[in-house]
Coordinates of C-alpha atoms and ligand atoms in Angstrom, one line a residue:
X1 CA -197.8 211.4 -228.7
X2 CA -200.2 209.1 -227.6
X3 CA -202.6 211.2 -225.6
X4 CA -205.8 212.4 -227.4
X5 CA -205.3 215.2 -229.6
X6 CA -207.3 217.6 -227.6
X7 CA -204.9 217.6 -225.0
X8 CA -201.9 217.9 -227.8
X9 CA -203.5 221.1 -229.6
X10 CA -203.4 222.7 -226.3
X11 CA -199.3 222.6 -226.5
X12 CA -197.3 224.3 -228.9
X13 CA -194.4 221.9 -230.0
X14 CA -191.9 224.6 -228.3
X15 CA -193.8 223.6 -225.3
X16 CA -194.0 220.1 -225.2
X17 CA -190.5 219.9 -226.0
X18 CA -189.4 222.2 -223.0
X19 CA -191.4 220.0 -220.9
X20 CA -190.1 216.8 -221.9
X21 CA -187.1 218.4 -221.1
X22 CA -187.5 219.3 -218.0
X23 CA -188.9 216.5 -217.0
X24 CA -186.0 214.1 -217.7
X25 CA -184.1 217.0 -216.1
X26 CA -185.9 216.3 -213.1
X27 CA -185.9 212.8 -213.4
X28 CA -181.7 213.1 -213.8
X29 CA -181.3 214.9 -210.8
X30 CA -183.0 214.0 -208.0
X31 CA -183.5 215.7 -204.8
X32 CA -184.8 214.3 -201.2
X33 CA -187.7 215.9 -199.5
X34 CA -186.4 219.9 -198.3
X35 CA -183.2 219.2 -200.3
X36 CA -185.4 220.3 -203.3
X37 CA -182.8 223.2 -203.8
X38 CA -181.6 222.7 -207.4
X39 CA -185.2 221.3 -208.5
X40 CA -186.8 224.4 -207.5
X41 CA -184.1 226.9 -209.3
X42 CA -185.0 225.1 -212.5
X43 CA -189.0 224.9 -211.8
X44 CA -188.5 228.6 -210.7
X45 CA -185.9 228.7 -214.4
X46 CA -188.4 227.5 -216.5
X47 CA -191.6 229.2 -215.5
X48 CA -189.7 232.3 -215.8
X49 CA -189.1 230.7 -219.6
X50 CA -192.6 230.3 -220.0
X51 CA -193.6 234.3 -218.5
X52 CA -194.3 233.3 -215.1
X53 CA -192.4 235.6 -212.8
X54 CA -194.3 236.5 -209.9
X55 CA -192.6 233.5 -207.7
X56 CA -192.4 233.5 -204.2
X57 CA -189.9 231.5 -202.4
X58 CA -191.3 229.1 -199.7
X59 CA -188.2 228.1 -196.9
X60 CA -185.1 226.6 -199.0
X61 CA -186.9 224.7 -201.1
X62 CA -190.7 225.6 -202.3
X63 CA -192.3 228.3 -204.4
X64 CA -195.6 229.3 -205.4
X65 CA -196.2 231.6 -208.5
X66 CA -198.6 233.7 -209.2
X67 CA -200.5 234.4 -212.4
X68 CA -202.6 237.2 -213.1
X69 CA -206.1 236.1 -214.0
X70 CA -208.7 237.9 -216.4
X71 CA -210.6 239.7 -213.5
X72 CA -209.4 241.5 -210.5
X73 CA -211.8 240.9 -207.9
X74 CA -212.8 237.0 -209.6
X75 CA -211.9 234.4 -206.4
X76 CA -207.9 233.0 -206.9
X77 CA -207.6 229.1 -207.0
X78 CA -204.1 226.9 -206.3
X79 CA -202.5 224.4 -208.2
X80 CA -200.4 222.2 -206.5
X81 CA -197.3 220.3 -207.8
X82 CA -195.3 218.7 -205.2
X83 CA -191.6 217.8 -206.1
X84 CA -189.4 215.8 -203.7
X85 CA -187.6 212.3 -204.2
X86 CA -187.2 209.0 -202.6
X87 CA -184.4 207.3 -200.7
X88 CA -184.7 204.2 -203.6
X89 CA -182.2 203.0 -206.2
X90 CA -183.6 203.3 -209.6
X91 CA -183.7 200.1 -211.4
X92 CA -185.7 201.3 -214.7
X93 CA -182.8 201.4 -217.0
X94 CA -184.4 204.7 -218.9
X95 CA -182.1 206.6 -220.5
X96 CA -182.6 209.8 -218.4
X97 CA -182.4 207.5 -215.1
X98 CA -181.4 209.2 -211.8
X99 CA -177.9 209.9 -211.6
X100 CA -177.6 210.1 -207.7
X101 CA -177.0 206.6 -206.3
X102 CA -179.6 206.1 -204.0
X103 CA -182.1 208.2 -204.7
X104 CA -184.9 208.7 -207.4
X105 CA -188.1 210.0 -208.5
X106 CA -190.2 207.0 -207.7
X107 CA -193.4 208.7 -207.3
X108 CA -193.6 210.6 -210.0
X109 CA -192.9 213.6 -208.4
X110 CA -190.6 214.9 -211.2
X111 CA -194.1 214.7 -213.4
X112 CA -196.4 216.3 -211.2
X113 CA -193.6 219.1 -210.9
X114 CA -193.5 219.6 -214.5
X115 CA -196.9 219.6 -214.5
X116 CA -197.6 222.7 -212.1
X117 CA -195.1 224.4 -214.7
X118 CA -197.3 223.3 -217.9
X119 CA -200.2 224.3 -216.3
X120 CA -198.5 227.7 -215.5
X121 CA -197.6 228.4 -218.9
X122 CA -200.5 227.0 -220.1
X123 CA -202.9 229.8 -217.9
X124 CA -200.2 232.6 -218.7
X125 CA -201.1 232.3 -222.2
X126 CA -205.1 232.0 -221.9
X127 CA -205.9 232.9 -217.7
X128 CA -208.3 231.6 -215.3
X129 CA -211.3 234.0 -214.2
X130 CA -209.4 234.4 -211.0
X131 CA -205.1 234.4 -210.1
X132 CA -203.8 230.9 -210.2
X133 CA -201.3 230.0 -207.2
X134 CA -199.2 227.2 -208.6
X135 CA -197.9 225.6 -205.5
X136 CA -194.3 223.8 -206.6
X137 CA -194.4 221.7 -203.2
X138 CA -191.3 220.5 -201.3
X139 CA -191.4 217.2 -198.9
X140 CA -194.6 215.5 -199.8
X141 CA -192.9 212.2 -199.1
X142 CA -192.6 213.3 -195.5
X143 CA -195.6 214.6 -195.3
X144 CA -194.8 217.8 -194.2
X145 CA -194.6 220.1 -197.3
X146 CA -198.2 220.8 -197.5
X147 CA -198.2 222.1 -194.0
X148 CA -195.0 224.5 -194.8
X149 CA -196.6 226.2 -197.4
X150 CA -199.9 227.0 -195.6
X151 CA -198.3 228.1 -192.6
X152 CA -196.4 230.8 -195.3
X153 CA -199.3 232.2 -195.9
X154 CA -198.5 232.0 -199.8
X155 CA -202.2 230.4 -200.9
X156 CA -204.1 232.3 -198.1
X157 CA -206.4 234.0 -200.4
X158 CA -207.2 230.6 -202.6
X159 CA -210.3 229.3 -202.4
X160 CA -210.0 226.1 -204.4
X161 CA -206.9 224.1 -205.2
X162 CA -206.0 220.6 -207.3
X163 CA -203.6 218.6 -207.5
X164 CA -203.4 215.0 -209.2
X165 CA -200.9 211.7 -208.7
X166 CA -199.5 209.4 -211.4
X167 CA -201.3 206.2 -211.5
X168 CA -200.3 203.2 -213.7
X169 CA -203.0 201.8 -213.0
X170 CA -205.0 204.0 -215.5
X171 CA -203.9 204.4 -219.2
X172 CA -202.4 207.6 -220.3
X173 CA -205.7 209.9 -221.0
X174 CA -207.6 208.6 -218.0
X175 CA -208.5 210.6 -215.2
X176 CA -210.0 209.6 -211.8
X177 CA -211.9 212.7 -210.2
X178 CA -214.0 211.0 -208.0
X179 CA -216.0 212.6 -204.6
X180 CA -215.1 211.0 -201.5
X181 CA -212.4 209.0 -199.8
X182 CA -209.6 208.9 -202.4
X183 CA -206.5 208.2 -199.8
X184 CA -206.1 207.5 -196.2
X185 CA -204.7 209.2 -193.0
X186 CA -201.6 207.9 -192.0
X187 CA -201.3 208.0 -188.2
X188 CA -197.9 206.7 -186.5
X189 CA -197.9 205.0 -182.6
X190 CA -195.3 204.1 -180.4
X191 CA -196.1 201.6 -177.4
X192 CA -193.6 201.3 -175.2
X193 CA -194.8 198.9 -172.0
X194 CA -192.8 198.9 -169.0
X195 CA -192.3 196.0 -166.6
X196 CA -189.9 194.9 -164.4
X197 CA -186.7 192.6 -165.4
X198 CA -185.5 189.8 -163.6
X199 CA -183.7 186.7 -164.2
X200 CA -185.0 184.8 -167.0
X201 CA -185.4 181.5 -164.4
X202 CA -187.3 183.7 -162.1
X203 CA -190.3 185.1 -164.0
X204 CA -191.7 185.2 -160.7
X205 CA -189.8 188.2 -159.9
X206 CA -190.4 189.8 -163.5
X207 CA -192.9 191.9 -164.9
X208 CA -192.8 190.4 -168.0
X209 CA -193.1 193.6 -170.6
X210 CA -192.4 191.0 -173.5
X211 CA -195.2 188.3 -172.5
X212 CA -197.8 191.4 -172.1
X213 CA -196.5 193.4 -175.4
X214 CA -197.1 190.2 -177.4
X215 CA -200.9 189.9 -175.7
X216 CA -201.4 193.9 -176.9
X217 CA -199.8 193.3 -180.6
X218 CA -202.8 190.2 -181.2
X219 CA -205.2 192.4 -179.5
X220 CA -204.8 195.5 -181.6
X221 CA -205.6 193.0 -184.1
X222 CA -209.5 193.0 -183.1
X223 CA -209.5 197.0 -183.9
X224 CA -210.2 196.8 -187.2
X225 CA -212.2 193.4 -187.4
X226 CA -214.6 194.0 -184.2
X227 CA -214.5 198.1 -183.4
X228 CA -214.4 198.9 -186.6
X229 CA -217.5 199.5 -189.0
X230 CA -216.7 196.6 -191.4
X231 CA -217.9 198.7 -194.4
X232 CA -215.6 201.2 -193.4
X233 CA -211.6 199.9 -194.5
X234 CA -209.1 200.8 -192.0
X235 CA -205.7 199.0 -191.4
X236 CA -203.4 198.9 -187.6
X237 CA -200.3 197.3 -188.8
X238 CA -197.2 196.9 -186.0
X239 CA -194.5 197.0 -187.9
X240 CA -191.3 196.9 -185.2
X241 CA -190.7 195.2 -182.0
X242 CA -187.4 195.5 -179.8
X243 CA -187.1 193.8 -176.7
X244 CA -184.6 192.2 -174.5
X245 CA -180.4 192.1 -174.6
X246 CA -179.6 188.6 -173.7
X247 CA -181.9 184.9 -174.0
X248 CA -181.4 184.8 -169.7
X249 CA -182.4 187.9 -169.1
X250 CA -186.4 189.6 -169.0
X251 CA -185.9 193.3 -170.0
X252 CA -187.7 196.0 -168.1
X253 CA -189.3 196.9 -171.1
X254 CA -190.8 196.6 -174.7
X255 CA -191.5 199.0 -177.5
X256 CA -193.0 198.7 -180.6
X257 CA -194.1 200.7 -183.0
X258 CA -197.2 200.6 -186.2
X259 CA -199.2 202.5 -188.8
X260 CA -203.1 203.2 -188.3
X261 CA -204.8 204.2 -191.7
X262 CA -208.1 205.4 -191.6
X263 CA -210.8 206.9 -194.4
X264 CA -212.9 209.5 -192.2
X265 CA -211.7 211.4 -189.3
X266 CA -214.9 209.9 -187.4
X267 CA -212.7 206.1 -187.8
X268 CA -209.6 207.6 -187.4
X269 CA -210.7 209.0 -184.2
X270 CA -212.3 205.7 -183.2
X271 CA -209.0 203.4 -184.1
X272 CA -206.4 205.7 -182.1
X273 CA -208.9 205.7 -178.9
X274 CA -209.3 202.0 -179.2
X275 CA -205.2 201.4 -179.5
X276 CA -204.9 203.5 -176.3
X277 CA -207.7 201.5 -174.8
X278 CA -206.6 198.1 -175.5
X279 CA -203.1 198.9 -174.9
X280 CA -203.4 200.0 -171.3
X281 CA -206.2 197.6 -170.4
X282 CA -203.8 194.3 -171.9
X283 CA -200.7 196.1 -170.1
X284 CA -202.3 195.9 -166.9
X285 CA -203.2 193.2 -167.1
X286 CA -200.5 191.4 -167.2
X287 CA -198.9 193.9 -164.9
X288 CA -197.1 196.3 -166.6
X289 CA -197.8 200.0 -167.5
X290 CA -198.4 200.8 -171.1
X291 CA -197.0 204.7 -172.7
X292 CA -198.7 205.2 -175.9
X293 CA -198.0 208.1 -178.3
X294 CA -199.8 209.0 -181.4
X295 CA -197.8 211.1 -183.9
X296 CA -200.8 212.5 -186.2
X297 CA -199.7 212.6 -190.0
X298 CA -201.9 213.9 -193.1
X299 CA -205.4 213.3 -192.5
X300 CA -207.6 211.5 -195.3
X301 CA -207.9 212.9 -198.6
X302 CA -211.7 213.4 -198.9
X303 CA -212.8 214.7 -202.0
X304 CA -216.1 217.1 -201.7
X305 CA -218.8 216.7 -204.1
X306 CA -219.2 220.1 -205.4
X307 CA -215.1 220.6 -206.4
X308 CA -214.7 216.9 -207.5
X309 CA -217.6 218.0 -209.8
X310 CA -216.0 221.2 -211.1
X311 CA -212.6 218.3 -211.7
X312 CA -215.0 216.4 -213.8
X313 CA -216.0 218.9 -216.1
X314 CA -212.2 220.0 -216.5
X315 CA -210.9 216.7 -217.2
X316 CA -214.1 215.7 -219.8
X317 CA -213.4 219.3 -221.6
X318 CA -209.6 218.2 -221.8
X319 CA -210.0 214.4 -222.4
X320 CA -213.5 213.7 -223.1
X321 CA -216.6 212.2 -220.9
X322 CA -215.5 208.9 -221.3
X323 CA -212.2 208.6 -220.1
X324 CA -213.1 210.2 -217.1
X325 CA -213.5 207.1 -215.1
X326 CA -214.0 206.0 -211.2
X327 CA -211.0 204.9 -209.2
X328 CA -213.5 201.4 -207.9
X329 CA -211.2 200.6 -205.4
X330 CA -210.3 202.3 -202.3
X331 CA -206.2 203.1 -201.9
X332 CA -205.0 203.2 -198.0
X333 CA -201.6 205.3 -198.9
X334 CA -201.8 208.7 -197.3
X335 CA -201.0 211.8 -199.1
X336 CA -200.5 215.5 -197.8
X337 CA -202.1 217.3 -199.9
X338 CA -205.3 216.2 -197.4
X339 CA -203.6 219.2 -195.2
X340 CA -204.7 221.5 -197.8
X341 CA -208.1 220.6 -197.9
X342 CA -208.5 220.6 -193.8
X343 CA -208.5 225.0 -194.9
X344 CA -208.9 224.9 -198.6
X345 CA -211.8 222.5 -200.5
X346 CA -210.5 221.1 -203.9
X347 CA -210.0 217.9 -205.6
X348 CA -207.2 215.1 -205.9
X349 CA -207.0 213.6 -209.2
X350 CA -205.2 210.6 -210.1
X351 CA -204.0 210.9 -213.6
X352 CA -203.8 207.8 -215.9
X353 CA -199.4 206.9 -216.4
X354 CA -199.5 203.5 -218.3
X355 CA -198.7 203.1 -221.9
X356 CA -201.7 201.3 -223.5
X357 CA -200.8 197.3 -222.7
X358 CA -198.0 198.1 -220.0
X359 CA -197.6 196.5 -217.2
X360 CA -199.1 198.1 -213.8
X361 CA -196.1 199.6 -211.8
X362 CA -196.6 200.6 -208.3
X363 CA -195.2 203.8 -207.1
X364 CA -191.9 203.8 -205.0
X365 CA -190.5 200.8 -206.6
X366 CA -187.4 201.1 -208.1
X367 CA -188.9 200.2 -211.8
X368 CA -191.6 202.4 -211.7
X369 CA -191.9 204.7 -214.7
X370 CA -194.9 207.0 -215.4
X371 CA -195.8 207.2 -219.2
X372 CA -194.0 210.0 -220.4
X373 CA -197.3 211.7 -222.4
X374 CA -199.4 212.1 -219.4
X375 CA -197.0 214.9 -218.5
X376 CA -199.7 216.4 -221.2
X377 CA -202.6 215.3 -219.5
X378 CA -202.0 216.3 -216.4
X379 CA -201.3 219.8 -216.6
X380 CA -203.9 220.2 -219.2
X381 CA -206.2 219.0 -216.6
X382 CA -205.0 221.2 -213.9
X383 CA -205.3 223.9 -215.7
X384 CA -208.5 223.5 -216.6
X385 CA -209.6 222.7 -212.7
X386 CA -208.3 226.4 -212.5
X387 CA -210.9 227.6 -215.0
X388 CA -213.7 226.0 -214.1
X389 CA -213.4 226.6 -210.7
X390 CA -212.5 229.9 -210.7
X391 CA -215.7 230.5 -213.1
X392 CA -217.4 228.5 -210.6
X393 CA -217.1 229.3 -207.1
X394 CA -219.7 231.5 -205.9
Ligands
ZN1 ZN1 -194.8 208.7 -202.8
ZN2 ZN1 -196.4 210.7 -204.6

């Protein structure tokens, strides 16, 4: 191993090898996000392998288990491990590659999986204060396994929970636990602006939806660089148009459809008031009538000072003061486990997955290969954001 040997004397080689095992398991086989059916039978499999048995099912395809902590009244805390696949062809040539065409664990999911389970066994042998709900998460790529396993009622009585991300942007044995923003919302629109069609040689007669659409796509362009506070990031991409059948003919309407990414809800409100705005001002403008929809996805991951503090102490206890370091720049991907943390305060960790002198992968890309050894790490780390908090919250 190349992880510090703190974090290695915490597993016993039987368990470092079951893990492994599992992990490339995972890794073999796959599964889309709620099709997580033979990934959670063999999470469910080897947690029972480990002495964790309390496991309740969560639809098809989630579980959370509980284990019993050193005092019965002490507050409980979650772990969270979420565990679906991507729709990518692996490229990474490992030996333990994906062996459903298509599809693979290009996010690390099969990691952060086996982590919730190492964690598990980890506070089975030597318990938290307080019960630990380890949260095996379906459909985090969709970004609606977080809210599934809330509205279950499974974690109701936690009062903390953590959960970390592979990052190959950080060498195996760092940890980011940093307060504040650590990922964005990820909010989807739909414009759809209606005109009137005509004969393409009589725009006259035409209420050109194309002419105005293309005015609101450069417009929702000054969202970000004049509405927005400039020290605050935010990004409105459009990322499809459709229009039109024919090159003679002006359609009755055009649709397009974007992203908006925002840091704070106070932005995120801002940006989705200012698409509608601009969007039905431009539209009639020129004419037409604009329909905009906003489909709300996870909010921002905001870390709060006091949990992101308790994360801190665990990771320095597991991998020392100094390689506890800050993420110094600010990642605009979005991440459900913010849904969590809307009911539940905690901390999202990213957890160091390149080899020392690897090259930086990014997640969901078909190469991208998380450092085997931070499988270690991570649920070390989590497991020790169980203790501390639990210890912790008053
Ligand atoms: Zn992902
Ligand atoms: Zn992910």
């Amino acid at each position: 191993m190349s992880v510090p040997e703190s974090v290695g004397l915490r597993f016993s080689a039987e368990l470092r090898d079951r893990l492994v095992t599992l992990r490339r398991e995972l890794h073999r086989h796959p599964e889309l996000s709620f099709a997580e059916r033979d990934t959670t039978a063999r999470l469910i499999e080897t947690l029972g392998e480990v002495g964790v048995s309390d496991v309740r099912r969560i639809g098809e395809t989630g579980a959370v288990a509980r284990i019993s902590g050193r005092t019965r009244s002490a507050p409980a805390v979650a772990l969270r491990g979420d565990i679906d696949a991507l729709p990518i062809q692996e490229a990474t040539g490992l030996p333990f590659a994906s062996t459903v065409p298509g599809v693979m664990h290009a996010c690390g999911h099969d990691i952060h999986a086996s982590w919730a389970v190492g964690a598990a066994a980890l506070l089975a042998a030597d318990p938290a204060e307080g019960d630990v709900l380890v949260v095996l998460q379906p459909a985090e790529e969709v970004g609606q396994g977080a809210l599934a396993v809330l509205e279950s009622g499974a974690i109701d009585d936690a009062r903390a929970i953590f959960g970390g991300h592979v990052d190959r942007r950080f060498t195996v044995g760092q940890v980011v636990a940093d307060d504040g923003p650590l990922a964005a919302s990820a909010d989807t629109f739909t414009i759809e602006i209606v005109g009137a069609g005509a004969h393409a040689a009589r725009p006259h007669e035409a209420r050109d939806p194309i002419v105005a659409l293309a005015a609101v796509v450069s417009a929702l362009q000054s969202i970000v660089s004049r509405r927005l506070n400039p020290a605050t990031a935010g990004v409105v991409t459009v990322g499809t148009i459709n229009a039109g059948t024919a090159s003679n003919i002006i359609p009755d309407r055009a649709r397009a459809t974007g992203t908006i990414r925002a840091v704070d809800s106070d932005s995120r409100a801002l940006m989705h008031e200012e698409l509608r705005r601009v969007t039905e001002s431009i539209a009639s403008g020129f004419g037409t009538e604009a329909r905009v929809t906003i489909d709300r996805g996870p909010p921002p991951v905001v870390n709060p000072v006091e949990q992101a503090g308790w994360a801190r102490e665990a990771a320095s206890a597991v991998v020392g003061a100094n390689n506890v370091v800050p993420l110094g720049f600010l990642n605009l991907a979005a991440e459900d486990f913010s849904n969590y943390m809307e009911r539940i305060p905690g901390c999202f960790l990213r957890i160091g997955a390149r080899e020392p002198g690897g090259p930086v992968i990014p997640a969901h890309s078909p190469t991208f290969a998380p450092a085997e050894d931070c499988l270690f790490v991570g649920a070390a780390v989590l497991a020790e954001c169980a203790r501390v908090a639990s210890r912790s919250i008053r």
